[in-house]
Amino acid sequence: MRTRFERIARTILLSLLLLPAALPASSTVGPLSAQAQPLTGDVLILNYYQAGYSWTDDQTTGIREMLRTGGYRADPIVEYMDWKRAPSKENLDALYRLYRLKYARRPLAVVFVTDNAALDFALLHRKEIFPGAKIVFSGINGYTEKTLAGQKEVTGVVEDVDPTGTVDVALKLHPDAREVLVIFDGTESGQAARNSVAAKVAQYRGRVKFRFLDDALVSEIEKEVKRMSPGNLVIQGAYSRDRNGKTYNLDEVVKIIAPGSPVPIYGLWEAMCGRGIVGGSLLSGRIQGEEAARMGLRILAGEDVARIPVVVKPPMVLMFDYRQLQRFGIDSRLLPAQSIVINRPVSFYQANKQIFWFFIVVIGILCAAVAVLAVAVTARRKADKALKIEKDYIERIISIAPTMICSFADDGRVLSTNRAVLSISGYPVQALEGSSWWETFSDKSREQIDQLLYALRQGPVLNHEMTLTTNVGAKRVISWHLVTGVHEDAVGMEIIGVGSDVTERKLAEEEREQFLRELESMNKELESIVYVASHDLRSPLVNIQGFSRKLAKACQEMNALLRDDRVPGDLQSACDSIQGSIGKSLHFITSSVEKMDTLLGGLLRLSRLGRKALKHDRVDMNGLVEDVVNAMTYQLRQSGGEIEVEPLLPCLGDAVQINQVFSNLIDNAVKYCAPERRLRIGISSWMDGGQAVFRISDNGIGIPLAQQEKIWEIFHRLNPGSDVAGEGLGLTVVRRILDRSDGKVWVESEWGKGSSFFVSLPHGDR
Ligand code: ADP
């Protein structure tokens, strides 16, 4: 379960985080195997002992794994001669026959043999059973040059234990030890090893006493070990079979004696470490196998065996058992460098490194996610708060807005309303919300509503007027701005409407239009009265003028008659006085009639002006003003003045009427010039809000501020008695024309300095 979980965790970890790092790591296998030559040929591993014997198993594993690492893809054949359990010549003979049967016709490339007797067997029978095969050995004790005498194409690794190394390190860790018990079995290989140990430890003679316990039974060994005085040491050598023929694994005896041993036991083989020995400089079956396999690979790759020397000093491993170090209070810091300590209790971190990092990463990711979520939640809360404030604000505005704000579903159902809707309609909210606006409150037909909905689907509808019937049956005209929206309670489209009650405005507009219509008809009536009056009053005037002249003539005739001598003098003088007053009266009558004639003429002109239809053409003001100025050349020359006309904007209007406006204004500028200075008239124009504005300025006598409104009145003249001819009608005509032409006229003037008359007319190019 745990393994599976670890695998899953590791996979996730690797895929999440270590994938980039894992890629180069995995890719290193590729080049290695790619570099290796394809290695062919059958390989046999011939073990002298049985499967399950750790020494043999270690070597076999070492050979197999190194072959695979080196690129040998086939599965080696493995044979076990099982010598420990069947140590008889018959067994060897039977094996000989069996192997000859199996391998004589099957060429083997390399035969790996483990342990002395297997090598002896192979060398003895190689021609018959392994013809042509190269032999690589491992686990060979007591190797000398004689071992391979007369043999070719044989190489391998010597099993040479390192008792000196083990004794060295043991004595270093136990400097006070005085006796070392060395245990070996009585087998051939055991005794060979024992002798090599005895030869090597001779150097310690004098310092430590070595006692060899050879070919003892395990029970005897146990007893001997238990009798050891504390502070001394035991070296466990090879023990594979007791003198009764019972076989033992390399580590088996140690397992039996170690628990009851009062002293530390050191060993010579790696297989014993972890089974009860403290440790030592250990010979490793696996390393033996690996060394042999390296040689085998070179042979398979085609290298001449003669060039591959026998490894007589095999690599050792300094290995110790943490539990035994603890048991005997040995300070692990005293161990030589490069020592391997097994069974060291691993920290939680070491034991669960991958899981630890997996969870650290997961927790890290979760923390990051929590942090992101916390930030998001805070931001969300902030946004919600801001939204709520905004919503409250909008709701308050909507609720107090004087305009009606409400929303409907497209079936007319009222979804929401503000206070203005309630107060204008007079209905309570319960009556409004939920009921159909179209059917209950509006005057629109089904067709009109469909048209409105269609228009709304295309975009907002503005200024859409609907008549609303209030709760008391009154009709209110509401001008709606309508737009579509999305409401949770609306099945289809939601319509949001902002409506203004325009009932009063509508009434006012109607009243104004009515008033304008009346005004227009009154104006027309007045104009026709003026026209008729001014026209018809002229004929009696003509009569008065005619009869006045006749009366004057009759007076002249009567005067001639009275000059007769026959008329008495006093009568003559009385008649003279009567005639004088008649003449004066006639003069008043004539001048009044003339004045009335002028006034009536003016009125007639004015009323005709109102009757004329106006054109609306584009007028070239440069040409028009030029014509006016040309027509006034005489007056201008008489006054000695000068006129400066800037390029003028075109305008829209009736050219004849506009000509009259400019003629009047320029004529006035000439007429009312100041005698003490030379007259200067300027005409210019500019644009102002779509209107062309013209200015006619002069440096004449000017108009007092108090008079500046009066000059526009009909027949109003500032100096009626002056020599300057005029009727006081020109400016009235000007204003009338501009009123009818969508234009304006106004004056800015300073008494004694001059005046500027402004005329604004629609621009000609708009
Ligand atoms: P009229 O020129 O026939 O008297 P208008 O209606 O043209 O009548 O002018 C009314 C009065 O405004 C004039 O009598 C004059 O006193 C005054 N007025 C008009 N234009 C000017 C001007 N450019 N400078 C000074 N006074 C002016």
Tab-separated table of N, CA, C and O in Angstrom, residues 327-395:
chain	number	residue	atom	x	y	z
A	327	ARG	N	24.978	-1.562	20.158
A	327	ARG	CA	24.950	-2.605	21.202
A	327	ARG	C	26.248	-2.607	22.018
A	327	ARG	O	26.239	-2.755	23.234
A	328	PHE	N	27.389	-2.428	21.303
A	328	PHE	CA	28.678	-2.483	22.006
A	328	PHE	C	29.240	-1.089	22.288
A	328	PHE	O	30.406	-0.949	22.642
A	329	GLY	N	28.409	-0.090	22.132
A	329	GLY	CA	28.796	1.279	22.479
A	329	GLY	C	29.971	1.790	21.657
A	329	GLY	O	30.865	2.462	22.185
A	330	ILE	N	29.991	1.414	20.388
A	330	ILE	CA	31.105	1.852	19.536
A	330	ILE	C	30.718	3.169	18.877
A	330	ILE	O	29.639	3.277	18.253
A	331	ASP	N	31.610	4.127	19.019
A	331	ASP	CA	31.346	5.462	18.462
A	331	ASP	C	31.507	5.409	16.947
A	331	ASP	O	32.602	5.164	16.437
A	332	SER	N	30.449	5.637	16.238
A	332	SER	CA	30.510	5.500	14.770
A	332	SER	C	31.400	6.576	14.136
A	332	SER	O	31.805	6.440	12.986
A	333	ARG	N	31.687	7.621	14.912
A	333	ARG	CA	32.580	8.669	14.349
A	333	ARG	C	34.007	8.148	14.200
A	333	ARG	O	34.819	8.733	13.487
A	334	LEU	N	34.310	7.040	14.935
A	334	LEU	CA	35.665	6.482	14.837
A	334	LEU	C	35.839	5.603	13.598
A	334	LEU	O	36.941	5.181	13.276
A	335	LEU	N	34.744	5.325	12.887
A	335	LEU	CA	34.815	4.448	11.710
A	335	LEU	C	35.636	5.109	10.621
A	335	LEU	O	35.628	6.330	10.483
A	336	PRO	N	36.359	4.277	9.837
A	336	PRO	CA	37.164	4.873	8.759
A	336	PRO	C	36.258	5.593	7.746
A	336	PRO	O	35.082	5.268	7.624
A	337	ALA	N	36.907	6.518	7.032
A	337	ALA	CA	36.165	7.248	5.994
A	337	ALA	C	35.667	6.237	4.968
A	337	ALA	O	36.266	5.179	4.803
A	338	GLN	N	34.646	6.574	4.251
A	338	GLN	CA	34.005	5.729	3.227
A	338	GLN	C	33.331	4.485	3.805
A	338	GLN	O	32.987	3.568	3.066
A	339	SER	N	33.224	4.419	5.145
A	339	SER	CA	32.534	3.271	5.723
A	339	SER	C	31.049	3.367	5.404
A	339	SER	O	30.481	4.466	5.372
A	340	ILE	N	30.485	2.176	5.165
A	340	ILE	CA	29.030	2.138	4.958
A	340	ILE	C	28.426	1.625	6.252
A	340	ILE	O	28.880	0.613	6.781
A	341	VAL	N	27.444	2.356	6.781
A	341	VAL	CA	26.790	1.898	8.003
A	341	VAL	C	25.365	1.501	7.628
A	341	VAL	O	24.606	2.331	7.126
A	342	ILE	N	25.070	0.219	7.833
A	342	ILE	CA	23.708	-0.216	7.486
A	342	ILE	C	22.850	-0.220	8.745
A	342	ILE	O	23.360	-0.102	9.854
A	343	ASN	N	21.574	-0.362	8.535
A	343	ASN	CA	20.580	-0.415	9.625
A	343	ASN	C	20.559	0.838	10.495
A	343	ASN	O	20.035	0.812	11.599
A	344	ARG	N	21.143	1.887	9.971
A	344	ARG	CA	21.090	3.138	10.749
A	344	ARG	C	19.624	3.585	10.754
A	344	ARG	O	19.002	3.611	9.688
A	345	PRO	N	19.092	3.859	11.929
A	345	PRO	CA	17.684	4.273	11.898
A	345	PRO	C	17.560	5.551	11.085
A	345	PRO	O	18.285	6.513	11.355
A	346	VAL	N	16.761	5.446	10.115
A	346	VAL	CA	16.646	6.623	9.248
A	346	VAL	C	15.640	7.599	9.839
A	346	VAL	O	14.686	7.185	10.484
A	347	SER	N	15.926	8.856	9.622
A	347	SER	CA	15.004	9.880	10.111
A	347	SER	C	13.726	9.786	9.287
A	347	SER	O	13.703	9.196	8.208
A	348	PHE	N	12.714	10.354	9.819
A	348	PHE	CA	11.449	10.352	9.085
A	348	PHE	C	11.665	10.944	7.686
A	348	PHE	O	11.174	10.442	6.694
A	349	TYR	N	12.508	11.986	7.672
A	349	TYR	CA	12.752	12.655	6.392
A	349	TYR	C	13.432	11.719	5.389
A	349	TYR	O	13.007	11.585	4.254
A	350	GLN	N	14.482	10.996	5.887
A	350	GLN	CA	15.205	10.107	4.980
A	350	GLN	C	14.312	8.962	4.519
A	350	GLN	O	14.352	8.567	3.364
A	351	ALA	N	13.508	8.457	5.478
A	351	ALA	CA	12.659	7.319	5.135
A	351	ALA	C	11.567	7.717	4.153
A	351	ALA	O	11.144	6.923	3.329
A	352	ASN	N	11.128	8.937	4.277
A	352	ASN	CA	9.973	9.344	3.460
A	352	ASN	C	10.289	10.599	2.650
A	352	ASN	O	9.443	11.470	2.493
A	353	LYS	N	11.516	10.623	2.170
A	353	LYS	CA	11.984	11.825	1.478
A	353	LYS	C	11.018	12.269	0.371
A	353	LYS	O	10.605	13.423	0.309
A	354	GLN	N	10.628	11.299	-0.467
A	354	GLN	CA	9.794	11.661	-1.603
A	354	GLN	C	8.404	12.083	-1.153
A	354	GLN	O	7.853	13.081	-1.642
A	355	ILE	N	7.886	11.304	-0.175
A	355	ILE	CA	6.556	11.674	0.320
A	355	ILE	C	6.621	13.042	0.972
A	355	ILE	O	5.756	13.901	0.767
A	356	PHE	N	7.729	13.238	1.747
A	356	PHE	CA	7.909	14.515	2.435
A	356	PHE	C	7.869	15.674	1.426
A	356	PHE	O	7.108	16.624	1.575
A	357	TRP	N	8.671	15.501	0.366
A	357	TRP	CA	8.724	16.595	-0.610
A	357	TRP	C	7.431	16.720	-1.395
A	357	TRP	O	7.005	17.810	-1.765
A	358	PHE	N	6.799	15.541	-1.596
A	358	PHE	CA	5.516	15.580	-2.284
A	358	PHE	C	4.535	16.442	-1.487
A	358	PHE	O	3.890	17.337	-2.021
A	359	PHE	N	4.507	16.146	-0.139
A	359	PHE	CA	3.564	16.911	0.670
A	359	PHE	C	3.973	18.375	0.805
A	359	PHE	O	3.125	19.257	0.850
A	360	ILE	N	5.302	18.612	0.858
A	360	ILE	CA	5.757	20.007	0.935
A	360	ILE	C	5.275	20.762	-0.298
A	360	ILE	O	4.720	21.864	-0.207
A	361	VAL	N	5.446	20.090	-1.461
A	361	VAL	CA	5.022	20.742	-2.705
A	361	VAL	C	3.511	20.928	-2.709
A	361	VAL	O	2.996	22.008	-3.028
A	362	VAL	N	2.806	19.835	-2.293
A	362	VAL	CA	1.340	19.936	-2.282
A	362	VAL	C	0.900	21.039	-1.332
A	362	VAL	O	0.071	21.884	-1.678
A	363	ILE	N	1.541	21.041	-0.111
A	363	ILE	CA	1.168	22.078	0.863
A	363	ILE	C	1.505	23.455	0.306
A	363	ILE	O	0.732	24.404	0.435
A	364	GLY	N	2.681	23.532	-0.350
A	364	GLY	CA	3.083	24.810	-0.965
A	364	GLY	C	2.053	25.272	-1.979
A	364	GLY	O	1.604	26.425	-1.961
A	365	ILE	N	1.657	24.317	-2.844
A	365	ILE	CA	0.669	24.661	-3.876
A	365	ILE	C	-0.642	25.065	-3.210
A	365	ILE	O	-1.259	26.063	-3.579
A	366	LEU	N	-1.018	24.277	-2.159
A	366	LEU	CA	-2.271	24.602	-1.466
A	366	LEU	C	-2.192	25.972	-0.812
A	366	LEU	O	-3.135	26.751	-0.867
A	367	CYS	N	-1.002	26.237	-0.166
A	367	CYS	CA	-0.839	27.554	0.487
A	367	CYS	C	-0.961	28.661	-0.551
A	367	CYS	O	-1.627	29.680	-0.321
A	368	ALA	N	-0.284	28.422	-1.700
A	368	ALA	CA	-0.349	29.438	-2.755
A	368	ALA	C	-1.793	29.614	-3.203
A	368	ALA	O	-2.276	30.749	-3.370
A	369	ALA	N	-2.480	28.458	-3.365
A	369	ALA	CA	-3.879	28.528	-3.796
A	369	ALA	C	-4.719	29.259	-2.753
A	369	ALA	O	-5.553	30.102	-3.092
A	370	VAL	N	-4.436	28.932	-1.451
A	370	VAL	CA	-5.193	29.593	-0.370
A	370	VAL	C	-4.916	31.092	-0.400
A	370	VAL	O	-5.835	31.914	-0.281
A	371	ALA	N	-3.609	31.433	-0.608
A	371	ALA	CA	-3.251	32.862	-0.649
A	371	ALA	C	-3.975	33.550	-1.802
A	371	ALA	O	-4.561	34.624	-1.631
A	372	VAL	N	-3.943	32.880	-2.970
A	372	VAL	CA	-4.614	33.465	-4.139
A	372	VAL	C	-6.109	33.613	-3.855
A	372	VAL	O	-6.708	34.660	-4.120
A	373	LEU	N	-6.665	32.543	-3.244
A	373	LEU	CA	-8.098	32.595	-2.938
A	373	LEU	C	-8.399	33.695	-1.933
A	373	LEU	O	-9.378	34.425	-2.067
A	374	ALA	N	-7.485	33.805	-0.915
A	374	ALA	CA	-7.702	34.841	0.100
A	374	ALA	C	-7.695	36.215	-0.553
A	374	ALA	O	-8.564	37.050	-0.268
A	375	VAL	N	-6.722	36.408	-1.440
A	375	VAL	CA	-6.650	37.707	-2.134
A	375	VAL	C	-7.920	37.903	-2.960
A	375	VAL	O	-8.544	38.969	-2.935
A	376	ALA	N	-8.297	36.809	-3.664
A	376	ALA	CA	-9.488	36.905	-4.521
A	376	ALA	C	-10.725	37.192	-3.682
A	376	ALA	O	-11.552	38.030	-4.041
A	377	VAL	N	-10.804	36.493	-2.498
A	377	VAL	CA	-11.990	36.683	-1.641
A	377	VAL	C	-12.022	38.114	-1.121
A	377	VAL	O	-13.066	38.774	-1.133
A	378	THR	N	-10.819	38.604	-0.695
A	378	THR	CA	-10.759	39.991	-0.201
A	378	THR	C	-11.184	40.960	-1.299
A	378	THR	O	-11.995	41.869	-1.073
A	379	ALA	N	-10.620	40.709	-2.491
A	379	ALA	CA	-10.955	41.600	-3.618
A	379	ALA	C	-12.451	41.518	-3.907
A	379	ALA	O	-13.118	42.517	-4.155
A	380	ARG	N	-12.960	40.270	-3.839
A	380	ARG	CA	-14.377	40.048	-4.123
A	380	ARG	C	-15.233	40.788	-3.101
A	380	ARG	O	-16.209	41.464	-3.456
A	381	ARG	N	-14.812	40.654	-1.801
A	381	ARG	CA	-15.576	41.329	-0.744
A	381	ARG	C	-15.584	42.836	-0.967
A	381	ARG	O	-16.607	43.494	-0.842
A	382	LYS	N	-14.379	43.319	-1.330
A	382	LYS	CA	-14.248	44.760	-1.576
A	382	LYS	C	-15.184	45.174	-2.703
A	382	LYS	O	-15.902	46.171	-2.612
A	383	ALA	N	-15.103	44.351	-3.782
A	383	ALA	CA	-15.924	44.649	-4.958
A	383	ALA	C	-17.405	44.574	-4.596
A	383	ALA	O	-18.199	45.433	-5.003
A	384	ASP	N	-17.773	43.547	-3.780
A	384	ASP	CA	-19.168	43.401	-3.374
A	384	ASP	C	-19.627	44.621	-2.593
A	384	ASP	O	-20.726	45.134	-2.795
A	385	LYS	N	-18.704	45.071	-1.684
A	385	LYS	CA	-19.039	46.230	-0.853
A	385	LYS	C	-19.248	47.463	-1.734
A	385	LYS	O	-20.241	48.186	-1.593
A	386	ALA	N	-18.261	47.634	-2.649
A	386	ALA	CA	-18.343	48.790	-3.558
A	386	ALA	C	-19.628	48.712	-4.375
A	386	ALA	O	-20.326	49.710	-4.588
A	387	LEU	N	-19.922	47.455	-4.805
A	387	LEU	CA	-21.113	47.241	-5.621
A	387	LEU	C	-22.376	47.571	-4.830
A	387	LEU	O	-23.304	48.188	-5.349
A	388	LYS	N	-22.354	47.167	-3.548
A	388	LYS	CA	-23.528	47.396	-2.699
A	388	LYS	C	-23.727	48.902	-2.504
A	388	LYS	O	-24.847	49.403	-2.630
A	389	ILE	N	-22.584	49.591	-2.243
A	389	ILE	CA	-22.668	51.047	-2.044
A	389	ILE	C	-23.242	51.686	-3.308
A	389	ILE	O	-24.151	52.512	-3.272
A	390	GLU	N	-22.678	51.222	-4.431
A	390	GLU	CA	-23.108	51.758	-5.736
A	390	GLU	C	-24.602	51.487	-5.946
A	390	GLU	O	-25.350	52.357	-6.381
A	391	LYS	N	-24.993	50.230	-5.596
A	391	LYS	CA	-26.381	49.818	-5.803
A	391	LYS	C	-27.304	50.677	-4.929
A	391	LYS	O	-28.311	51.207	-5.411
A	392	ASP	N	-26.911	50.834	-3.632
A	392	ASP	CA	-27.714	51.655	-2.716
A	392	ASP	C	-27.874	53.063	-3.269
A	392	ASP	O	-28.961	53.639	-3.262
A	393	TYR	N	-26.725	53.569	-3.760
A	393	TYR	CA	-26.680	54.932	-4.274
A	393	TYR	C	-27.654	55.079	-5.449
A	393	TYR	O	-28.495	55.982	-5.484
A	394	ILE	N	-27.542	54.095	-6.370
A	394	ILE	CA	-28.407	54.148	-7.554
A	394	ILE	C	-29.866	53.985	-7.142
A	394	ILE	O	-30.748	54.699	-7.626
A	395	GLU	N	-30.105	53.057	-6.189
A	395	GLU	CA	-31.483	52.835	-5.756
A	395	GLU	C	-32.074	54.087	-5.122
A	395	GLU	O	-33.233	54.427	-5.361
